[in-house]
Short mmCIF file of C-alpha atoms and ligand atoms in Angstrom, two decimals:
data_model
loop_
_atom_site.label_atom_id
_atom_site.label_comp_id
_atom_site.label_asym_id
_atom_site.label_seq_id
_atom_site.Cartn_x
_atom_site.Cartn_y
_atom_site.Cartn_z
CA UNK A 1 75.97 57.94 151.90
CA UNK A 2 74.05 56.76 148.80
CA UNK A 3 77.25 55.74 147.31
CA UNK A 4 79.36 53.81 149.93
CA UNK A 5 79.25 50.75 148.28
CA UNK A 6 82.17 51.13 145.79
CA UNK A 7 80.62 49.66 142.58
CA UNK A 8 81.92 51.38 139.77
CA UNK A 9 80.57 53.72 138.02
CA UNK A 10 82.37 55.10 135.05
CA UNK A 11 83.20 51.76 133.05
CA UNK A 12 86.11 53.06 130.87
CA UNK A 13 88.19 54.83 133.96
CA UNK A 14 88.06 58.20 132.32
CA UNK A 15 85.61 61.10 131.63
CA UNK A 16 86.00 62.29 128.00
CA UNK A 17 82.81 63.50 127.44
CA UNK A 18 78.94 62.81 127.74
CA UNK A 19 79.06 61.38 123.82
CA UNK A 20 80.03 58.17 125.11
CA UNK A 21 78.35 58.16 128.44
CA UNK A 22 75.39 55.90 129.34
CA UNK A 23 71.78 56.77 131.16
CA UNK A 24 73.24 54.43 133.83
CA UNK A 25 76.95 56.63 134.37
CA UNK A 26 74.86 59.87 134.28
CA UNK A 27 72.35 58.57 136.56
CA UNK A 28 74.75 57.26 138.70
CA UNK A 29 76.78 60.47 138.80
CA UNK A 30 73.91 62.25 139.59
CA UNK A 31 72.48 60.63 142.68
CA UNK A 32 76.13 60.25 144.21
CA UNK A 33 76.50 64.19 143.54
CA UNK A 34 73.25 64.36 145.74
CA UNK A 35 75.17 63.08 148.58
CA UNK A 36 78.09 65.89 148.01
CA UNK A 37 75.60 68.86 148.13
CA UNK A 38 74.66 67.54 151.32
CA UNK A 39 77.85 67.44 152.06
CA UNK A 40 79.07 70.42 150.97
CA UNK A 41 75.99 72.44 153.26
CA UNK A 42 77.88 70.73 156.31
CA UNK A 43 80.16 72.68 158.59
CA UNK A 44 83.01 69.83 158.16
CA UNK A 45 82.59 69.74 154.40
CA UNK A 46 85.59 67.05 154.21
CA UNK A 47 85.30 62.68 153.95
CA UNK A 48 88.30 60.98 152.94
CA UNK A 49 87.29 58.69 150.08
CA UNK A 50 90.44 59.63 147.95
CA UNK A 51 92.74 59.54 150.52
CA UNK A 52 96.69 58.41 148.85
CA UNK A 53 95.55 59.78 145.69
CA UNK A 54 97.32 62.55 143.58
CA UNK A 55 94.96 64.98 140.99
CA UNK A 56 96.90 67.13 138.99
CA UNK A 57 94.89 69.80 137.30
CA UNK A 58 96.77 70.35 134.00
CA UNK A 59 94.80 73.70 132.39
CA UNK A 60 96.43 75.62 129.08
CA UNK A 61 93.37 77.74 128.81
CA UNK A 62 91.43 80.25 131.35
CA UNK A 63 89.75 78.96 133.72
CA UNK A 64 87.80 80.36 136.89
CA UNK A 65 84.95 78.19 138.03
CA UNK A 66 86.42 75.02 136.37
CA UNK A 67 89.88 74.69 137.95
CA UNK A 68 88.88 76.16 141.65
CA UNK A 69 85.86 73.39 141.69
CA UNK A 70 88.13 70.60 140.75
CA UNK A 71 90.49 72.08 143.15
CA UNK A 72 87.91 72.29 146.13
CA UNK A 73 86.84 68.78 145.16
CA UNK A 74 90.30 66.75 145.09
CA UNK A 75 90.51 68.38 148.89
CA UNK A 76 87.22 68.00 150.36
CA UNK A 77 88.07 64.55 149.33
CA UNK A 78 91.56 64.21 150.91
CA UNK A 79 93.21 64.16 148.09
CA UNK A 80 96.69 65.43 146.93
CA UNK A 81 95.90 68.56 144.75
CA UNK A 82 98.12 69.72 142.37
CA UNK A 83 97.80 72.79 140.50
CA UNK A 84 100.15 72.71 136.92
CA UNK A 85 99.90 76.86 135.74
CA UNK A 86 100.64 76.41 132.19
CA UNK A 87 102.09 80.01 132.22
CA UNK A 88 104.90 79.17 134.71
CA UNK A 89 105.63 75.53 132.99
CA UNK A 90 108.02 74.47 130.04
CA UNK A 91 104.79 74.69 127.82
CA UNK A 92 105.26 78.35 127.50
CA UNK A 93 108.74 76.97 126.26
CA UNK A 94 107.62 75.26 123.86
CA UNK A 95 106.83 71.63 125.12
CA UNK A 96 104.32 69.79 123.66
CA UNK A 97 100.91 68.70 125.16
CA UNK A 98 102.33 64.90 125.27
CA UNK A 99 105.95 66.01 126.48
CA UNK A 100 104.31 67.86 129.63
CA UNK A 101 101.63 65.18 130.24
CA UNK A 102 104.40 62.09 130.32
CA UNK A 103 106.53 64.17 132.47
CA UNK A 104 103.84 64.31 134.91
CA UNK A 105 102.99 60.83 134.76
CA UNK A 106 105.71 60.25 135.88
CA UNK A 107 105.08 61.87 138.98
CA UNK A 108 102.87 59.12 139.16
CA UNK A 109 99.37 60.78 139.36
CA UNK A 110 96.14 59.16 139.97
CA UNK A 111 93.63 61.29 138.31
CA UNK A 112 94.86 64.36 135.35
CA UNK A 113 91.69 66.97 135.23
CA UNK A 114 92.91 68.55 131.51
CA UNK A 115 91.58 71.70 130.00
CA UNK A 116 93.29 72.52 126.38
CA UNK A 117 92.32 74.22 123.43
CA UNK A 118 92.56 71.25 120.98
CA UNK A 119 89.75 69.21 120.27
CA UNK A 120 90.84 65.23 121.04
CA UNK A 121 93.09 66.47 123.76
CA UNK A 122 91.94 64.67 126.70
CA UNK A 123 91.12 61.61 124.63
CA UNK A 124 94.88 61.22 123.25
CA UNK A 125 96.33 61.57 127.04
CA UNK A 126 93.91 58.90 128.03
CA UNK A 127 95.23 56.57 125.52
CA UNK A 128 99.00 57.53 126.19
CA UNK A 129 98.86 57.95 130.27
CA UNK A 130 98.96 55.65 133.34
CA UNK A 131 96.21 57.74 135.25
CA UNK A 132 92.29 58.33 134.84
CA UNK A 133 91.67 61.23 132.42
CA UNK A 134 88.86 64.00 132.81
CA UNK A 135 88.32 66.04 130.12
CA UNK A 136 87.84 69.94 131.61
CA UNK A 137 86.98 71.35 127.98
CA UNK A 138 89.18 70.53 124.63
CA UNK A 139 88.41 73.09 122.59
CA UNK A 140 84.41 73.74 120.70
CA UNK A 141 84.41 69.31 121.51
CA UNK A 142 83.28 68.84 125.16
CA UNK A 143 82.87 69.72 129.08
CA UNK A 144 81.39 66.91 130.47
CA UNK A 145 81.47 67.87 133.89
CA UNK A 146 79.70 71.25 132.87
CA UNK A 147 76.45 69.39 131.43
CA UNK A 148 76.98 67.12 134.10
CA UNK A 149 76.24 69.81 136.99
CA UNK A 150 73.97 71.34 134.39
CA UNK A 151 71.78 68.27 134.58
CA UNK A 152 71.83 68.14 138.08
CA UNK A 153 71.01 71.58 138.82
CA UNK A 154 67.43 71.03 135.94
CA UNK A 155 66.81 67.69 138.21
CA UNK A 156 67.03 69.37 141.41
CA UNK A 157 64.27 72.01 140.16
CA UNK A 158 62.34 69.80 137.75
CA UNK A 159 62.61 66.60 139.13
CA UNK A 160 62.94 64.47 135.78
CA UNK A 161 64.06 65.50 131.96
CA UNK A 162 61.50 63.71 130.13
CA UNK A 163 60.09 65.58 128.17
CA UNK A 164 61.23 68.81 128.69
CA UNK A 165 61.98 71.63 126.46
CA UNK A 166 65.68 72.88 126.75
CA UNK A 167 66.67 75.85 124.43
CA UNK A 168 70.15 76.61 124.51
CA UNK A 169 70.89 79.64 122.60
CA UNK A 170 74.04 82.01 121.74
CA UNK A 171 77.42 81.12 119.98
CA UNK A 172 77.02 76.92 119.23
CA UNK A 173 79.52 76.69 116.68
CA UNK A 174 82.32 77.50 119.23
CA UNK A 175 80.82 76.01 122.88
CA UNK A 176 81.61 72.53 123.92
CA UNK A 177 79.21 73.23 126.59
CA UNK A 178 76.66 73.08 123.97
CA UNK A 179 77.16 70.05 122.56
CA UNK A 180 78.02 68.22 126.10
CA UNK A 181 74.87 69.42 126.92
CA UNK A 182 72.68 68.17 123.65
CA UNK A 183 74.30 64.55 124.12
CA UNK A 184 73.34 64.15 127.67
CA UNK A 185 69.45 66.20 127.32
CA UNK A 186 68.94 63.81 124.50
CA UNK A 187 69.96 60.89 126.18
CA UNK A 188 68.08 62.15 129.25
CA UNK A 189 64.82 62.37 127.67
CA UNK A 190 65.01 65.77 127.25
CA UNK A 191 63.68 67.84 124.23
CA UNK A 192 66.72 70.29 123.02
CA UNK A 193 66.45 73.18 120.94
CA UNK A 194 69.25 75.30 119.23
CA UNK A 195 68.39 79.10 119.12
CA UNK A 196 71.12 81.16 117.04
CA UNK A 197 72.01 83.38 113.91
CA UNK A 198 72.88 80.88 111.51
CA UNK A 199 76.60 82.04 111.52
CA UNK A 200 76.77 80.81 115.11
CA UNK A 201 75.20 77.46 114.17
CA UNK A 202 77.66 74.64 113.16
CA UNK A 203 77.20 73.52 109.39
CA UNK A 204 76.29 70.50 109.88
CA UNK A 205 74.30 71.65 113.04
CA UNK A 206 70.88 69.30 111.94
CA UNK A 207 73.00 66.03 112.84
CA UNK A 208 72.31 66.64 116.27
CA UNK A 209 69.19 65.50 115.22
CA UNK A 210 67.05 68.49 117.89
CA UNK A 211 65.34 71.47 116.75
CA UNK A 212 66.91 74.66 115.14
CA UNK A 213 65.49 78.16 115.35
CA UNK A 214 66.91 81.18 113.89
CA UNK A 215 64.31 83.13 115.36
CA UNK A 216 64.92 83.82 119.36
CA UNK A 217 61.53 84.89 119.88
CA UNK A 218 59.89 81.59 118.22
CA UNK A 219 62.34 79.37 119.53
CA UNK A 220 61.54 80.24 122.64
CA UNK A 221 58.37 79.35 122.79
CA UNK A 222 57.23 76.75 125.04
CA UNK A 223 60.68 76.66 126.67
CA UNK A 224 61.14 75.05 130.17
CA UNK A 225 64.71 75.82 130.80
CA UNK A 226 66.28 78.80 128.78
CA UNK A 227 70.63 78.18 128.79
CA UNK A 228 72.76 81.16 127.79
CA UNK A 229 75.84 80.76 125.94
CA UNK A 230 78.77 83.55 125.51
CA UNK A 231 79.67 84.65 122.16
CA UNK A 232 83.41 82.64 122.30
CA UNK A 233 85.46 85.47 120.72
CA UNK A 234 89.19 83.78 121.62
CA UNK A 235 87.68 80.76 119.17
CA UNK A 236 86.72 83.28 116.39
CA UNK A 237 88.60 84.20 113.33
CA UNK A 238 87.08 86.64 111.76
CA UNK A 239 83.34 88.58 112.41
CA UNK A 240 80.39 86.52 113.02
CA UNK A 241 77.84 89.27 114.33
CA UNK A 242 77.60 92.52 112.95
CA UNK A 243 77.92 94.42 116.54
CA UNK A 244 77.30 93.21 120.15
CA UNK A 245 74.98 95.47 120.51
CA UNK A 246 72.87 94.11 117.52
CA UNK A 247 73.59 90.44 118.89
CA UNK A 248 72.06 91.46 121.80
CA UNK A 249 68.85 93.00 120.56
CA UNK A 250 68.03 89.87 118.37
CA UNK A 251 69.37 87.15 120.48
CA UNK A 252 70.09 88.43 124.18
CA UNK A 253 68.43 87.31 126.62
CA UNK A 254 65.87 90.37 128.66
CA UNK A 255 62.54 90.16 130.24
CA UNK A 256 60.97 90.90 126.87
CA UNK A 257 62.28 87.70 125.39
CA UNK A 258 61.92 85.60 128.65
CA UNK A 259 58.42 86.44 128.78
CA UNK A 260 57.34 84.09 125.35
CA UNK A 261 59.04 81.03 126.94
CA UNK A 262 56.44 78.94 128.80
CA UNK A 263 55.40 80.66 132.41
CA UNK A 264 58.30 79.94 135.43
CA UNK A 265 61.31 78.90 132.75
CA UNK A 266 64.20 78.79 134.48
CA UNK A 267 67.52 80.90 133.28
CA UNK A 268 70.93 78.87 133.18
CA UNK A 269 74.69 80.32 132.13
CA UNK A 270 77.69 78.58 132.65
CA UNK A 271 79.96 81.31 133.02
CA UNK A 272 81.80 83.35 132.72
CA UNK A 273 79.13 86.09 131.50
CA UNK A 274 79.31 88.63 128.52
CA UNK A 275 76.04 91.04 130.46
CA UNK A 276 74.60 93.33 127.89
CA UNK A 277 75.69 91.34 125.18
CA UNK A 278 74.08 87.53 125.43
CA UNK A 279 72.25 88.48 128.54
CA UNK A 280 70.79 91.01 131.10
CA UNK A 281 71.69 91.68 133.88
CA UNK A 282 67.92 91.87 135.10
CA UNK A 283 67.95 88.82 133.89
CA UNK A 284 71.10 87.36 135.14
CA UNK A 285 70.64 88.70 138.56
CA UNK A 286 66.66 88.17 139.33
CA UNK A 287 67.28 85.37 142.27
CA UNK A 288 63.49 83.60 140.91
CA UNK A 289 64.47 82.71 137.16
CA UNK A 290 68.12 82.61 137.36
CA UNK A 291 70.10 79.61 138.02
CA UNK A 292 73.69 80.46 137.99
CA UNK A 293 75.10 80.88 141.41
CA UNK A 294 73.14 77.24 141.50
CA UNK A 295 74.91 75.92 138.75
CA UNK A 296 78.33 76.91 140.88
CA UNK A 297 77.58 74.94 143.99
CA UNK A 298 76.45 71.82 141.61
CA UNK A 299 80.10 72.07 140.05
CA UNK A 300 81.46 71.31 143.17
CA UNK A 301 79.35 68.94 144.35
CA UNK A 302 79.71 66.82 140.14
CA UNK A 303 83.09 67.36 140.32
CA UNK A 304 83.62 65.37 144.00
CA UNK A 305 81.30 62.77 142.53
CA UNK A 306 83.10 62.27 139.24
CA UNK A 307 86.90 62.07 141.07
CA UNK A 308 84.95 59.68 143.52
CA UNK A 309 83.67 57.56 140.88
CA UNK A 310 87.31 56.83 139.22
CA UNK A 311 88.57 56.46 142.26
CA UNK A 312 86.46 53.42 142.68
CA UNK A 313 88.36 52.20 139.66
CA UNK A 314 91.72 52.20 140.95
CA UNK A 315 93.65 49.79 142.41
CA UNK A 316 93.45 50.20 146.58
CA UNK A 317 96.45 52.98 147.53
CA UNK A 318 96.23 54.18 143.87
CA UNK A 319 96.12 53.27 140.28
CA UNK A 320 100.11 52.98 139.76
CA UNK A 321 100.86 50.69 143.31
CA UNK A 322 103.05 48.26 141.70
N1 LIG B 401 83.26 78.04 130.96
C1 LIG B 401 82.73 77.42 129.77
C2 LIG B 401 83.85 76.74 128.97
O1 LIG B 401 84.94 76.60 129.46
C3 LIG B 401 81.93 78.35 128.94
C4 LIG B 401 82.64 79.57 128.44
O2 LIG B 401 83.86 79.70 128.57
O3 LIG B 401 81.94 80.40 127.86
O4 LIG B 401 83.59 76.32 127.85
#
């Protein structure tokens, strides 16, 4: 495999987001994800490079494609997977984020995959645990393993990102996918545009220094890669569009629209989908423009690479062998 030799690869032991990544980590991450879709289209499926380790996945928010990829990747890895439900812990008792996270330390983890509503989350149990950290979404802030398997899913059917025109388009103001995604297309070479109704759009949305459209059918002009966002209503507090049904004649996503970006764009979502409201199904479903099931198998395949790459960080038997 491309990445026996165990040089490391994420320099600061944990995965917080792609803010602070380099080209190197992501294009390091990348190519030794290669190796796990290979992998992954085996029969045997399984190699045992995190053998003696223990991932707990600690997620206080929903979760479908997220958790069961991080799952599937701690075991096709021979790792110890632990699954913390939120629901059925002492958080629903009122423990605190930091309470719950210490007690499991204790435990004596190697790697804590953490989803949580709060942005900062995953960066404040890096600084306070014993284990690597990966940050599975903290709140509207990041998913870095979502642009990560985003990225590799464009490479795999583009080859490169310079140059390319990204539009990502639906509900920014509340989707740490979307700005995960503009700090690692930018760094990548990539040209990223915002489409939204301004009330979707952060405030300070033009500090992301790409291009803003409030205009879906301009905006998507020229457009290689077209990624689909869902309107985040659990992160809303009061009405941002008028009806879904308006949201989805101005900015959903249908043949009509798809037809004025540039000829063979590509259709990404990450999931889970709102259909009829930030895209059709047509759309969604139509196995030559749409990327999604893709964009599944790719989580798997980023997620094995990331847990392999801070396992190259630990100490030999585990980070806390005395
Ligand atoms: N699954 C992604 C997230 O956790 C996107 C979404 O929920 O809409 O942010």
């Amino acid at each position: 495999m491309r990445g026996a030799a165990h040089s490391p690869i994420l320099k600061t032991g944990h995965l917080l987001g792609t803010q602070l990544l380099s080209v190197e980590e992501i294009v390091g991450l990348l190519d030794l994800a290669e190796d796990y879709v290979t992998l992954n289209r085996t029969a045997e499926k399984k190699t045992s490079v995190l053998k003696g380790c223990t991932l707990i996945n600690l997620f206080f928010e929903a979760s479908t494609r997220t958790q069961s990829s991080f799952e599937l990747a701690g075991k096709r890895l021979g790792a110890d997977v632990m699954n913390m439900s939120v629901k059925s812990s002492s958080v629903s008792k009122g423990e605190t984020l930091l309470d719950t996270a210490t007690t499991l330390n204790a435990m004596r983890p190697d790697i804590l995959v953490v989803r949580h509503q709060d942005s900062g989350a995953a960066e404040l149990l890096s600084r306070k645990l014993d284990c690597s950290v990966v940050n599975a979404g903290d709140g509207a802030h990041e998913h870095p393993t979502q642009a990560l398997l985003d990225a590799l899913t464009i490479r795999r059917h583009r080859g490169s990102f310079e140059g390319l025109v990204v539009a990502i388009c639906g509900d920014i103001a509340h989707s740490r996918v979307a700005r995960s995604n503009i700090h690692l297309l930018s760094k990548m070479g990539a040209r990223v545009r915002l489409i939204a109704p301004r009330t979707l759009l952060p405030a300070d949305a033009e500090r992301f220094g790409v291009e803003i459209f409030t205009d879906m059918r301009k905006g998507l002009e020229g457009v290689d890669i077209v990624m689909m966002l869902r309107l985040q209503l659990e992160r809303m507090t009061g009405a941002f569009v008028p009806s879904t049904r308006e949201y989805f004649r101005f900015f959903g996503l249908d043949r009509e629209k798809l037809a004025l970006a540039k000829p063979g764009a590509l259709v990404m979502h990450p999931g889970p989908m709102n259909r009829g409201v930030e895209i059709d199904s047509v759309v969604a479903d139509d196995i030559d423009v749409s990327l999604i099931h893709e964009q599944v198998e790719m989580g798997v395949a980023i997620r094995m690479a990331v847990l392999d790459a801070l396992a190259r960080g630990l100490p030999r038997g585990g980070r806390n062998t005395p």
